[in-house]
Amino acid sequence: ALTLARPPHPGPPSPHPSRRARAAQVYVRFADKAIWRLGQEASFEGGAPGQPGGVAWGQWHAVGGIAAGPPALGRSMHDGTSIVFVRQADKQLYHKSQRPGHNGTRFEPDFELMRGAFAAGPALVQKASGLLEVLMQGVDRQVYHSAQTERGAFLGFGSFNALGGRTRQFAC
């Protein structure tokens, strides 16, 4: 499965000497069951004097994990942080943040466990506030959700709460 991220409007050229802005990101589960990321970059500088910049794909980078399904990607409207969510082989949901840095972006070193036992991968909703909400199907077939909250300068997720109802899985 493939997860695409649409970046926010890049705005004016970056004051950073490289003058690069992140254009698009692709997250996939490879055959090794890990999540991998491919980023596209837009350059505001051309290769030759007077030539406009362009868009090019970078290199694949391992995000990690042992995914049991496709990833889901969210982006914080507060600080531009990308968050990749994945249900791993133990049926629990994990997330990892990618933060903009001086020389590109970097991921947190480890996935953070969100707890719960889930039968299917995550679905994300971005609320009007810019905060994310994660929806999951539990192994008991109920729908669960966890909302991102702000605590001062810290963004985090609460525990999963059941929304009730009984879902049904269909063969694809």
PDB file of C-alpha atoms in Angstrom:
ATOM      1  CA  ALA A   1       0.000   0.000   0.000  1.00  0.00           C
ATOM      2  CA  LEU A   2       1.038   3.526  -0.670  1.00  0.00           C
ATOM      3  CA  THR A   3       0.471   6.635   1.425  1.00  0.00           C
ATOM      4  CA  LEU A   4       1.038  10.046  -0.122  1.00  0.00           C
ATOM      5  CA  ALA A   5       1.452  13.266   1.767  1.00  0.00           C
ATOM      6  CA  ARG A   6       0.493  16.556   0.220  1.00  0.00           C
ATOM      7  CA  PRO A   7       2.684  19.291   1.639  1.00  0.00           C
ATOM      8  CA  PRO A   8       1.395  22.654   2.788  1.00  0.00           C
ATOM      9  CA  HIS A   9       1.937  25.613   0.456  1.00  0.00           C
ATOM     10  CA  PRO A  10       5.713  26.123   0.391  1.00  0.00           C
ATOM     11  CA  GLY A  11       5.511  29.919   0.654  1.00  0.00           C
ATOM     12  CA  PRO A  12       8.486  32.104  -0.245  1.00  0.00           C
ATOM     13  CA  PRO A  13      11.928  30.604  -0.820  1.00  0.00           C
ATOM     14  CA  SER A  14      13.699  29.454   2.307  1.00  0.00           C
ATOM     15  CA  PRO A  15      16.388  31.742   3.757  1.00  0.00           C
ATOM     16  CA  HIS A  16      18.529  28.612   4.248  1.00  0.00           C
ATOM     17  CA  PRO A  17      21.480  28.569   1.807  1.00  0.00           C
ATOM     18  CA  SER A  18      20.296  25.374   0.105  1.00  0.00           C
ATOM     19  CA  ARG A  19      16.981  27.064  -0.786  1.00  0.00           C
ATOM     20  CA  ARG A  20      15.099  23.769  -0.819  1.00  0.00           C
ATOM     21  CA  ALA A  21      11.522  23.080   0.224  1.00  0.00           C
ATOM     22  CA  ARG A  22       9.898  19.691   0.785  1.00  0.00           C
ATOM     23  CA  ALA A  23       7.467  19.088  -2.069  1.00  0.00           C
ATOM     24  CA  ALA A  24       5.919  15.624  -1.538  1.00  0.00           C
ATOM     25  CA  GLN A  25       6.466  12.461   0.463  1.00  0.00           C
ATOM     26  CA  VAL A  26       5.599   8.816  -0.196  1.00  0.00           C
ATOM     27  CA  TYR A  27       5.376   6.230   2.583  1.00  0.00           C
ATOM     28  CA  VAL A  28       5.207   2.529   1.750  1.00  0.00           C
ATOM     29  CA  ARG A  29       5.537  -0.858   3.409  1.00  0.00           C
ATOM     30  CA  PHE A  30       8.323  -2.688   1.593  1.00  0.00           C
ATOM     31  CA  ALA A  31       8.817  -6.456   1.345  1.00  0.00           C
ATOM     32  CA  ASP A  32      10.923  -6.339   4.543  1.00  0.00           C
ATOM     33  CA  LYS A  33       7.680  -5.162   6.287  1.00  0.00           C
ATOM     34  CA  ALA A  34       9.356  -1.915   7.354  1.00  0.00           C
ATOM     35  CA  ILE A  35       7.990   1.528   6.491  1.00  0.00           C
ATOM     36  CA  TRP A  36      10.100   3.431   3.973  1.00  0.00           C
ATOM     37  CA  ARG A  37       9.897   7.080   2.908  1.00  0.00           C
ATOM     38  CA  LEU A  38      10.727   8.784  -0.364  1.00  0.00           C
ATOM     39  CA  GLY A  39      10.787  12.579  -0.417  1.00  0.00           C
ATOM     40  CA  GLN A  40      10.566  14.983  -3.305  1.00  0.00           C
ATOM     41  CA  GLU A  41      12.349  18.310  -3.128  1.00  0.00           C
ATOM     42  CA  ALA A  42      11.766  21.523  -5.029  1.00  0.00           C
ATOM     43  CA  SER A  43      14.830  23.635  -5.621  1.00  0.00           C
ATOM     44  CA  PHE A  44      14.521  27.371  -6.095  1.00  0.00           C
ATOM     45  CA  GLU A  45      17.950  27.439  -7.714  1.00  0.00           C
ATOM     46  CA  GLY A  46      18.724  26.086 -11.149  1.00  0.00           C
ATOM     47  CA  GLY A  47      21.688  23.996 -12.138  1.00  0.00           C
ATOM     48  CA  ALA A  48      23.042  26.667 -14.487  1.00  0.00           C
ATOM     49  CA  PRO A  49      22.952  30.457 -14.063  1.00  0.00           C
ATOM     50  CA  GLY A  50      19.580  31.827 -15.073  1.00  0.00           C
ATOM     51  CA  GLN A  51      17.922  28.385 -15.124  1.00  0.00           C
ATOM     52  CA  PRO A  52      14.839  27.875 -12.953  1.00  0.00           C
ATOM     53  CA  GLY A  53      14.814  25.323 -10.171  1.00  0.00           C
ATOM     54  CA  GLY A  54      13.083  22.011 -10.454  1.00  0.00           C
ATOM     55  CA  VAL A  55      11.633  19.081  -8.598  1.00  0.00           C
ATOM     56  CA  ALA A  56      13.499  15.832  -8.015  1.00  0.00           C
ATOM     57  CA  TRP A  57      12.944  12.690  -5.965  1.00  0.00           C
ATOM     58  CA  GLY A  58      15.506  11.969  -3.267  1.00  0.00           C
ATOM     59  CA  GLN A  59      16.576   8.591  -1.923  1.00  0.00           C
ATOM     60  CA  TRP A  60      14.535   5.978  -0.049  1.00  0.00           C
ATOM     61  CA  HIS A  61      15.006   6.123   3.733  1.00  0.00           C
ATOM     62  CA  ALA A  62      13.945   3.462   6.220  1.00  0.00           C
ATOM     63  CA  VAL A  63      11.492   4.726   8.824  1.00  0.00           C
ATOM     64  CA  GLY A  64      11.458   1.291  10.487  1.00  0.00           C
ATOM     65  CA  GLY A  65       8.944  -0.862  12.282  1.00  0.00           C
ATOM     66  CA  ILE A  66       7.418  -4.225  11.426  1.00  0.00           C
ATOM     67  CA  ALA A  67       4.215  -3.118   9.734  1.00  0.00           C
ATOM     68  CA  ALA A  68       1.138  -5.331   9.553  1.00  0.00           C
ATOM     69  CA  GLY A  69      -0.493  -3.031   7.025  1.00  0.00           C
ATOM     70  CA  PRO A  70      -0.184   0.280   5.210  1.00  0.00           C
ATOM     71  CA  PRO A  71       0.929   3.422   7.040  1.00  0.00           C
ATOM     72  CA  ALA A  72      -1.171   6.544   7.524  1.00  0.00           C
ATOM     73  CA  LEU A  73       0.396   9.993   7.522  1.00  0.00           C
ATOM     74  CA  GLY A  74      -0.707  13.158   9.243  1.00  0.00           C
ATOM     75  CA  ARG A  75       0.828  16.618   9.389  1.00  0.00           C
ATOM     76  CA  SER A  76       0.594  18.980  12.311  1.00  0.00           C
ATOM     77  CA  MET A  77      -0.651  22.392  11.243  1.00  0.00           C
ATOM     78  CA  HIS A  78       1.028  23.831  14.344  1.00  0.00           C
ATOM     79  CA  ASP A  79       4.678  23.062  13.589  1.00  0.00           C
ATOM     80  CA  GLY A  80       4.785  21.209  10.250  1.00  0.00           C
ATOM     81  CA  THR A  81       5.679  17.914  11.894  1.00  0.00           C
ATOM     82  CA  SER A  82       4.760  14.831   9.884  1.00  0.00           C
ATOM     83  CA  ILE A  83       3.539  11.859  11.914  1.00  0.00           C
ATOM     84  CA  VAL A  84       3.487   8.361  10.428  1.00  0.00           C
ATOM     85  CA  PHE A  85       1.142   5.826  12.052  1.00  0.00           C
ATOM     86  CA  VAL A  86       1.388   2.075  11.576  1.00  0.00           C
ATOM     87  CA  ARG A  87      -0.249  -1.006  13.035  1.00  0.00           C
ATOM     88  CA  GLN A  88       2.613  -3.368  13.691  1.00  0.00           C
ATOM     89  CA  ALA A  89       2.794  -7.172  13.881  1.00  0.00           C
ATOM     90  CA  ASP A  90       1.733  -7.173  17.564  1.00  0.00           C
ATOM     91  CA  LYS A  91      -1.607  -5.555  16.472  1.00  0.00           C
ATOM     92  CA  GLN A  92      -0.829  -2.342  18.357  1.00  0.00           C
ATOM     93  CA  LEU A  93      -0.624   1.134  16.873  1.00  0.00           C
ATOM     94  CA  TYR A  94       2.656   3.044  16.856  1.00  0.00           C
ATOM     95  CA  HIS A  95       3.605   6.488  15.604  1.00  0.00           C
ATOM     96  CA  LYS A  96       6.824   8.295  14.785  1.00  0.00           C
ATOM     97  CA  SER A  97       7.343  12.008  14.159  1.00  0.00           C
ATOM     98  CA  GLN A  98       9.424  13.609  11.431  1.00  0.00           C
ATOM     99  CA  ARG A  99      10.556  17.117  12.270  1.00  0.00           C
ATOM    100  CA  PRO A 100      11.941  19.808   9.985  1.00  0.00           C
ATOM    101  CA  GLY A 101      15.558  20.617  10.770  1.00  0.00           C
ATOM    102  CA  HIS A 102      18.391  22.826   9.594  1.00  0.00           C
ATOM    103  CA  ASN A 103      19.632  20.191   7.106  1.00  0.00           C
ATOM    104  CA  GLY A 104      16.351  18.653   5.972  1.00  0.00           C
ATOM    105  CA  THR A 105      14.170  16.481   8.173  1.00  0.00           C
ATOM    106  CA  ARG A 106      14.778  13.830  10.777  1.00  0.00           C
ATOM    107  CA  PHE A 107      12.665  11.170  12.447  1.00  0.00           C
ATOM    108  CA  GLU A 108      12.462  10.515  16.139  1.00  0.00           C
ATOM    109  CA  PRO A 109      14.666   7.495  16.918  1.00  0.00           C
ATOM    110  CA  ASP A 110      11.891   5.112  17.999  1.00  0.00           C
ATOM    111  CA  PHE A 111       8.228   4.471  17.344  1.00  0.00           C
ATOM    112  CA  GLU A 112       5.950   5.458  20.218  1.00  0.00           C
ATOM    113  CA  LEU A 113       3.374   2.886  21.324  1.00  0.00           C
ATOM    114  CA  MET A 114      -0.251   4.035  21.473  1.00  0.00           C
ATOM    115  CA  ARG A 115      -1.607   0.795  23.046  1.00  0.00           C
ATOM    116  CA  GLY A 116      -4.670  -1.217  22.074  1.00  0.00           C
ATOM    117  CA  ALA A 117      -5.358  -4.324  20.005  1.00  0.00           C
ATOM    118  CA  PHE A 118      -6.437  -3.496  16.476  1.00  0.00           C
ATOM    119  CA  ALA A 119      -7.679  -5.527  13.520  1.00  0.00           C
ATOM    120  CA  ALA A 120      -7.039  -2.966  10.787  1.00  0.00           C
ATOM    121  CA  GLY A 121      -4.782  -0.043   9.979  1.00  0.00           C
ATOM    122  CA  PRO A 122      -5.341   3.554  11.066  1.00  0.00           C
ATOM    123  CA  ALA A 123      -7.509   6.227   9.508  1.00  0.00           C
ATOM    124  CA  LEU A 124      -6.713   9.871  10.278  1.00  0.00           C
ATOM    125  CA  VAL A 125      -8.869  12.972  10.436  1.00  0.00           C
ATOM    126  CA  GLN A 126      -7.469  16.467  10.735  1.00  0.00           C
ATOM    127  CA  LYS A 127      -9.811  18.668  12.736  1.00  0.00           C
ATOM    128  CA  ALA A 128     -10.397  22.374  12.063  1.00  0.00           C
ATOM    129  CA  SER A 129      -7.997  23.144  14.935  1.00  0.00           C
ATOM    130  CA  GLY A 130      -5.208  21.387  13.008  1.00  0.00           C
ATOM    131  CA  LEU A 131      -5.039  18.578  15.554  1.00  0.00           C
ATOM    132  CA  LEU A 132      -5.322  14.951  14.444  1.00  0.00           C
ATOM    133  CA  GLU A 133      -7.735  12.227  15.430  1.00  0.00           C
ATOM    134  CA  VAL A 134      -6.874   8.545  14.886  1.00  0.00           C
ATOM    135  CA  LEU A 135      -9.633   6.007  14.196  1.00  0.00           C
ATOM    136  CA  MET A 136      -9.025   2.248  14.412  1.00  0.00           C
ATOM    137  CA  GLN A 137     -11.018  -0.971  14.234  1.00  0.00           C
ATOM    138  CA  GLY A 138     -10.413  -3.032  17.378  1.00  0.00           C
ATOM    139  CA  VAL A 139     -10.076  -6.810  17.412  1.00  0.00           C
ATOM    140  CA  ASP A 140     -13.528  -6.778  19.082  1.00  0.00           C
ATOM    141  CA  ARG A 141     -14.841  -5.080  15.876  1.00  0.00           C
ATOM    142  CA  GLN A 142     -15.661  -1.792  17.635  1.00  0.00           C
ATOM    143  CA  VAL A 143     -14.414   1.560  16.330  1.00  0.00           C
ATOM    144  CA  TYR A 144     -11.917   3.348  18.597  1.00  0.00           C
ATOM    145  CA  HIS A 145     -10.523   6.873  18.488  1.00  0.00           C
ATOM    146  CA  SER A 146      -7.691   8.835  20.052  1.00  0.00           C
ATOM    147  CA  ALA A 147      -7.483  12.616  19.784  1.00  0.00           C
ATOM    148  CA  GLN A 148      -4.310  14.665  19.648  1.00  0.00           C
ATOM    149  CA  THR A 149      -4.214  17.292  22.382  1.00  0.00           C
ATOM    150  CA  GLU A 150      -2.135  20.352  23.164  1.00  0.00           C
ATOM    151  CA  ARG A 151      -0.472  20.636  26.555  1.00  0.00           C
ATOM    152  CA  GLY A 152       1.437  23.885  26.445  1.00  0.00           C
ATOM    153  CA  ALA A 153       4.066  23.467  23.729  1.00  0.00           C
ATOM    154  CA  PHE A 154       3.630  19.668  23.705  1.00  0.00           C
ATOM    155  CA  LEU A 155       1.341  17.765  21.350  1.00  0.00           C
ATOM    156  CA  GLY A 156       0.330  14.252  22.379  1.00  0.00           C
ATOM    157  CA  PHE A 157      -2.356  11.605  22.000  1.00  0.00           C
ATOM    158  CA  GLY A 158      -4.729  10.370  24.668  1.00  0.00           C
ATOM    159  CA  SER A 159      -5.802   6.788  25.183  1.00  0.00           C
ATOM    160  CA  PHE A 160      -8.176   5.092  22.760  1.00  0.00           C
ATOM    161  CA  ASN A 161     -11.885   5.241  23.559  1.00  0.00           C
ATOM    162  CA  ALA A 162     -14.594   3.085  22.009  1.00  0.00           C
ATOM    163  CA  LEU A 163     -17.165   4.783  19.822  1.00  0.00           C
ATOM    164  CA  GLY A 164     -19.352   1.682  19.934  1.00  0.00           C
ATOM    165  CA  GLY A 165     -20.875  -0.101  16.994  1.00  0.00           C
ATOM    166  CA  ARG A 166     -19.796  -3.354  15.428  1.00  0.00           C
ATOM    167  CA  THR A 167     -17.886  -3.360  12.175  1.00  0.00           C
ATOM    168  CA  ARG A 168     -17.513  -6.076   9.624  1.00  0.00           C
ATOM    169  CA  GLN A 169     -14.533  -6.883   7.441  1.00  0.00           C
ATOM    170  CA  PHE A 170     -14.975  -7.793   3.812  1.00  0.00           C
ATOM    171  CA  ALA A 171     -12.535  -9.687   1.644  1.00  0.00           C
ATOM    172  CA  CYS A 172     -10.980  -7.461  -1.007  1.00  0.00           C
TER     173      CYS A 172
END
